[in-house]
Structures are given as C-alpha cells and as structure tokens.
C-alpha cells in the first residue's frame, strides 16, 4: 500500500505466528545446585546424535543403545554400533527416567530449573530464557534472539516500522478497504518499554471481514502484567473501546485473536469510525 503514515505498516497476509508465553515454573522444578546424582543419571539419557535427552517412550537398538524420538525417524541404523534400530522399548530406562530431574534445555541461556520429564516440555514452552521470535506478524521472518535484541532487529530488518513516543498515541490504519487479509503494525514507546500495536484484518468463510486490534509488549509475561492498554474508536458521538493487559511477545497474539480476546469489530463497524478509508485507533498505555 502506498501513502502509509510513519510508524504504520500493512503486511501481506502470510502468517505463521508462533505463540508463546514466559512463565518459568513447574510444580516439581528445583534448582540445579545439589543435584549431582540426578545430573549424573541424566547424562545416561543423552542422545548421541543431537545431544538432547532421550525421554519416554525410549527406544533402543538390539545392543541397547538409545536415541531420542526426534532423531529416530532420520536414522537407518544405530549411530553407535551401526546395527538395526528396530522398535525395542527399554522399559527399565523409562522407569529410571521417571525419577530423574532433567535440566531445562535453555540452561546455557541462564535457566537454573530442573524438572521431571513429564513437566519438562511444558516448562520449556513457557521458559523466560527461551529465545524470543520476531514479533512482526508476517511469516517470512524467522529471526530469534534475546529480548534486548528484538528492537535492534526490528529497526534493522523491518525499517518501515517506526516508533511513536508517549503514553497516548493515535494508530492510523490507512486503506482499510483494501481487499484480502492485511496486517497494520506500529510501535509505541513509553515507560521505558516498547509495545507493538497490531491491527489484523481477516477474511471469513462467508466473505465478510473482521478486524482484530491488540497490543503486545516487547518483553516477558511478568513485565506485561505491570501494564494495561486501552484501544478506542471515536467518531460522530460513537465510541468503541477495549481494555486489557498487553500480551508478551513470548505469548504472541494468535491465541488472543482466535479467542477474540482483543478489540474485535467487523467491516460495518469499521466504516462508522473510518474517514476516507482510514481508521484511527486511540491507544493508551498505563501502569498497573
């Protein structure tokens, strides 16, 4: 689209958002210190191919060598003895695995949590040390990095997205009548944090369109809980508003949009507030 104001970017709809969140707990989690025996045992479960842990269900070759479930489909023979892998379950190792505390896969990034294998996958999905992905709603960017690297990445790679300063701004989406599914993106900086504003237009199966507006914090879920945002449409004595806690970019926005946990309105409502095909959304960020 041409003629877009600074800081607002429509993005072609090729989406593949990755949802995530950033809590780091687990009911059986514990610190790595003082777990020498458990660490020694966990080393027995190291996959010889990817060096991740071999977790139940555990398969072995005829000689008893283990390989993880992710690597198993890629192999034609045992990486240790070159013998056939087969589908032999090692029930003894599975029983041992049930009492071993495994370190989080993001231990090298700073996580000091160890957990039972039944809790490990869920923790790693929410771990605050998990790499952040690019929050830009387009699907083409596969960047990952630390939270401190997110804004430099956006400024370097997504240069068309600019940032407005202040707690109260106007998010102007131009050409909202453009056909098809489109995203508009802008950044807002206040309270020493950066927020990404997203307006998403989806085409429904019946041919109608719906708009979804949401704010996410460039930060962790815990940090996001310290803020609130308000989105408001105003025009001709009409007002439509939404207040909520920002999403963390670890969580992403896809689940909120699927559940309509954001400002939602259809094309008819959009036309009530739009002027010349442009829609202004008042955005207010506050602390809680």
GROMACS .gro file of C-alpha atoms in nm, residues 96-265:
model
  170
   96UNK     CA    1   1.450  -4.462   3.575
   97UNK     CA    2   1.362  -4.153   3.370
   98UNK     CA    3   1.051  -4.110   3.582
   99UNK     CA    4   1.262  -4.023   3.888
  100UNK     CA    5   1.536  -3.816   3.722
  101UNK     CA    6   1.538  -3.435   3.719
  102UNK     CA    7   1.642  -3.304   3.379
  103UNK     CA    8   1.781  -2.951   3.331
  104UNK     CA    9   1.587  -2.712   3.111
  105UNK     CA   10   1.711  -2.704   2.752
  106UNK     CA   11   1.775  -2.331   2.799
  107UNK     CA   12   2.021  -2.385   3.085
  108UNK     CA   13   2.301  -2.237   2.873
  109UNK     CA   14   2.093  -1.919   2.842
  110UNK     CA   15   2.058  -1.885   3.219
  111UNK     CA   16   1.772  -2.110   3.331
  112UNK     CA   17   1.858  -2.296   3.655
  113UNK     CA   18   1.547  -2.513   3.669
  114UNK     CA   19   1.548  -2.895   3.662
  115UNK     CA   20   1.227  -3.093   3.623
  116UNK     CA   21   1.078  -3.436   3.579
  117UNK     CA   22   1.048  -3.531   3.214
  118UNK     CA   23   0.667  -3.512   3.239
  119UNK     CA   24   0.696  -3.137   3.313
  120UNK     CA   25   0.999  -3.052   3.104
  121UNK     CA   26   0.829  -2.985   2.770
  122UNK     CA   27   0.562  -2.758   2.920
  123UNK     CA   28   0.821  -2.562   3.117
  124UNK     CA   29   1.040  -2.510   2.811
  125UNK     CA   30   0.742  -2.378   2.616
  126UNK     CA   31   0.695  -2.107   2.879
  127UNK     CA   32   1.056  -2.063   2.998
  128UNK     CA   33   1.158  -1.699   3.025
  129UNK     CA   34   1.501  -1.789   2.886
  130UNK     CA   35   1.355  -1.930   2.566
  131UNK     CA   36   1.469  -1.726   2.263
  132UNK     CA   37   1.231  -1.454   2.151
  133UNK     CA   38   1.100  -1.473   1.796
  134UNK     CA   39   1.037  -1.177   1.569
  135UNK     CA   40   0.703  -1.023   1.678
  136UNK     CA   41   0.630  -0.883   1.332
  137UNK     CA   42   0.309  -1.060   1.217
  138UNK     CA   43   0.444  -1.154   0.874
  139UNK     CA   44   0.553  -1.516   0.837
  140UNK     CA   45   0.872  -1.462   0.637
  141UNK     CA   46   1.100  -1.357   0.925
  142UNK     CA   47   1.248  -1.650   1.119
  143UNK     CA   48   1.474  -1.441   1.345
  144UNK     CA   49   1.531  -1.544   1.707
  145UNK     CA   50   1.731  -1.374   1.981
  146UNK     CA   51   1.727  -1.222   2.328
  147UNK     CA   52   1.470  -0.963   2.432
  148UNK     CA   53   1.744  -0.699   2.422
  149UNK     CA   54   1.799  -0.779   2.055
  150UNK     CA   55   1.435  -0.751   1.946
  151UNK     CA   56   1.420  -0.375   1.893
  152UNK     CA   57   1.758  -0.357   1.713
  153UNK     CA   58   1.634  -0.637   1.489
  154UNK     CA   59   1.311  -0.454   1.411
  155UNK     CA   60   1.497  -0.129   1.340
  156UNK     CA   61   1.746  -0.304   1.113
  157UNK     CA   62   1.530  -0.559   0.931
  158UNK     CA   63   1.183  -0.405   0.945
  159UNK     CA   64   1.280  -0.045   0.885
  160UNK     CA   65   0.933   0.059   0.767
  161UNK     CA   66   0.801   0.009   1.121
  162UNK     CA   67   0.867   0.325   1.321
  163UNK     CA   68   0.801   0.407   1.685
  164UNK     CA   69   0.585   0.684   1.829
  165UNK     CA   70   0.674   0.818   2.174
  166UNK     CA   71   0.424   0.868   2.453
  167UNK     CA   72   0.154   0.703   2.660
  168UNK     CA   73  -0.127   0.825   2.431
  169UNK     CA   74  -0.096   0.799   2.055
  170UNK     CA   75  -0.319   0.754   1.750
  171UNK     CA   76  -0.268   0.440   1.547
  172UNK     CA   77  -0.374   0.535   1.192
  173UNK     CA   78  -0.450   0.243   0.961
  174UNK     CA   79  -0.478   0.359   0.602
  175UNK     CA   80  -0.674   0.199   0.319
  176UNK     CA   81  -0.869  -0.040   0.539
  177UNK     CA   82  -1.093  -0.123   0.242
  178UNK     CA   83  -0.812  -0.295   0.056
  179UNK     CA   84  -0.932  -0.646  -0.037
  180UNK     CA   85  -0.798  -0.959   0.129
  181UNK     CA   86  -0.633  -1.017   0.464
  182UNK     CA   87  -0.390  -0.749   0.580
  183UNK     CA   88  -0.193  -0.652   0.893
  184UNK     CA   89  -0.108  -0.299   1.006
  185UNK     CA   90   0.178  -0.262   1.255
  186UNK     CA   91   0.318   0.027   1.460
  187UNK     CA   92   0.541   0.065   1.768
  188UNK     CA   93   0.475   0.272   2.078
  189UNK     CA   94   0.744   0.361   2.332
  190UNK     CA   95   0.665   0.469   2.688
  191UNK     CA   96   0.756   0.384   3.048
  192UNK     CA   97   1.098   0.271   2.920
  193UNK     CA   98   0.933  -0.014   2.730
  194UNK     CA   99   0.833  -0.079   2.371
  195UNK     CA  100   0.490  -0.200   2.263
  196UNK     CA  101   0.384  -0.338   1.925
  197UNK     CA  102   0.036  -0.240   1.803
  198UNK     CA  103  -0.127  -0.476   1.557
  199UNK     CA  104  -0.445  -0.437   1.356
  200UNK     CA  105  -0.529  -0.756   1.170
  201UNK     CA  106  -0.791  -0.788   0.902
  202UNK     CA  107  -0.920  -1.140   0.838
  203UNK     CA  108  -1.147  -1.264   0.563
  204UNK     CA  109  -1.407  -1.506   0.693
  205UNK     CA  110  -1.553  -1.805   0.513
  206UNK     CA  111  -1.875  -1.619   0.433
  207UNK     CA  112  -1.678  -1.347   0.255
  208UNK     CA  113  -1.712  -1.092   0.535
  209UNK     CA  114  -1.411  -0.933   0.705
  210UNK     CA  115  -1.329  -0.888   1.071
  211UNK     CA  116  -1.073  -0.662   1.235
  212UNK     CA  117  -0.870  -0.756   1.543
  213UNK     CA  118  -0.666  -0.492   1.730
  214UNK     CA  119  -0.423  -0.585   2.006
  215UNK     CA  120  -0.110  -0.465   2.188
  216UNK     CA  121   0.189  -0.676   2.285
  217UNK     CA  122   0.490  -0.585   2.498
  218UNK     CA  123   0.844  -0.639   2.377
  219UNK     CA  124   0.923  -0.822   2.699
  220UNK     CA  125   0.829  -1.108   2.928
  221UNK     CA  126   0.485  -1.209   3.050
  222UNK     CA  127   0.576  -1.094   3.402
  223UNK     CA  128   0.667  -0.749   3.270
  224UNK     CA  129   0.347  -0.734   3.064
  225UNK     CA  130   0.139  -0.789   3.378
  226UNK     CA  131   0.259  -0.450   3.503
  227UNK     CA  132   0.079  -0.264   3.222
  228UNK     CA  133  -0.269  -0.210   3.082
  229UNK     CA  134  -0.373  -0.077   2.744
  230UNK     CA  135  -0.689   0.083   2.611
  231UNK     CA  136  -0.792   0.090   2.245
  232UNK     CA  137  -1.068   0.329   2.148
  233UNK     CA  138  -1.255   0.422   1.832
  234UNK     CA  139  -1.427   0.762   1.835
  235UNK     CA  140  -1.644   0.927   1.572
  236UNK     CA  141  -1.978   1.106   1.540
  237UNK     CA  142  -2.084   1.057   1.903
  238UNK     CA  143  -1.992   0.692   1.888
  239UNK     CA  144  -1.733   0.518   2.099
  240UNK     CA  145  -1.598   0.163   2.097
  241UNK     CA  146  -1.327   0.071   2.346
  242UNK     CA  147  -1.133  -0.226   2.480
  243UNK     CA  148  -0.907  -0.252   2.786
  244UNK     CA  149  -0.675  -0.540   2.868
  245UNK     CA  150  -0.326  -0.646   2.974
  246UNK     CA  151  -0.076  -0.645   2.688
  247UNK     CA  152   0.036  -0.978   2.556
  248UNK     CA  153   0.403  -1.065   2.587
  249UNK     CA  154   0.582  -1.139   2.261
  250UNK     CA  155   0.665  -1.474   2.424
  251UNK     CA  156   0.292  -1.543   2.414
  252UNK     CA  157   0.227  -1.394   2.072
  253UNK     CA  158  -0.115  -1.269   1.966
  254UNK     CA  159  -0.259  -1.557   1.762
  255UNK     CA  160  -0.436  -1.729   2.053
  256UNK     CA  161  -0.586  -1.399   2.171
  257UNK     CA  162  -0.718  -1.332   1.822
  258UNK     CA  163  -0.861  -1.683   1.789
  259UNK     CA  164  -1.042  -1.636   2.122
  260UNK     CA  165  -1.145  -1.276   2.039
  261UNK     CA  166  -0.953  -1.162   2.348
  262UNK     CA  167  -0.886  -0.823   2.189
  263UNK     CA  168  -1.075  -0.539   2.022
  264UNK     CA  169  -1.293  -0.704   1.756
  265UNK     CA  170  -1.518  -0.534   1.502
   0.00000   0.00000   0.00000
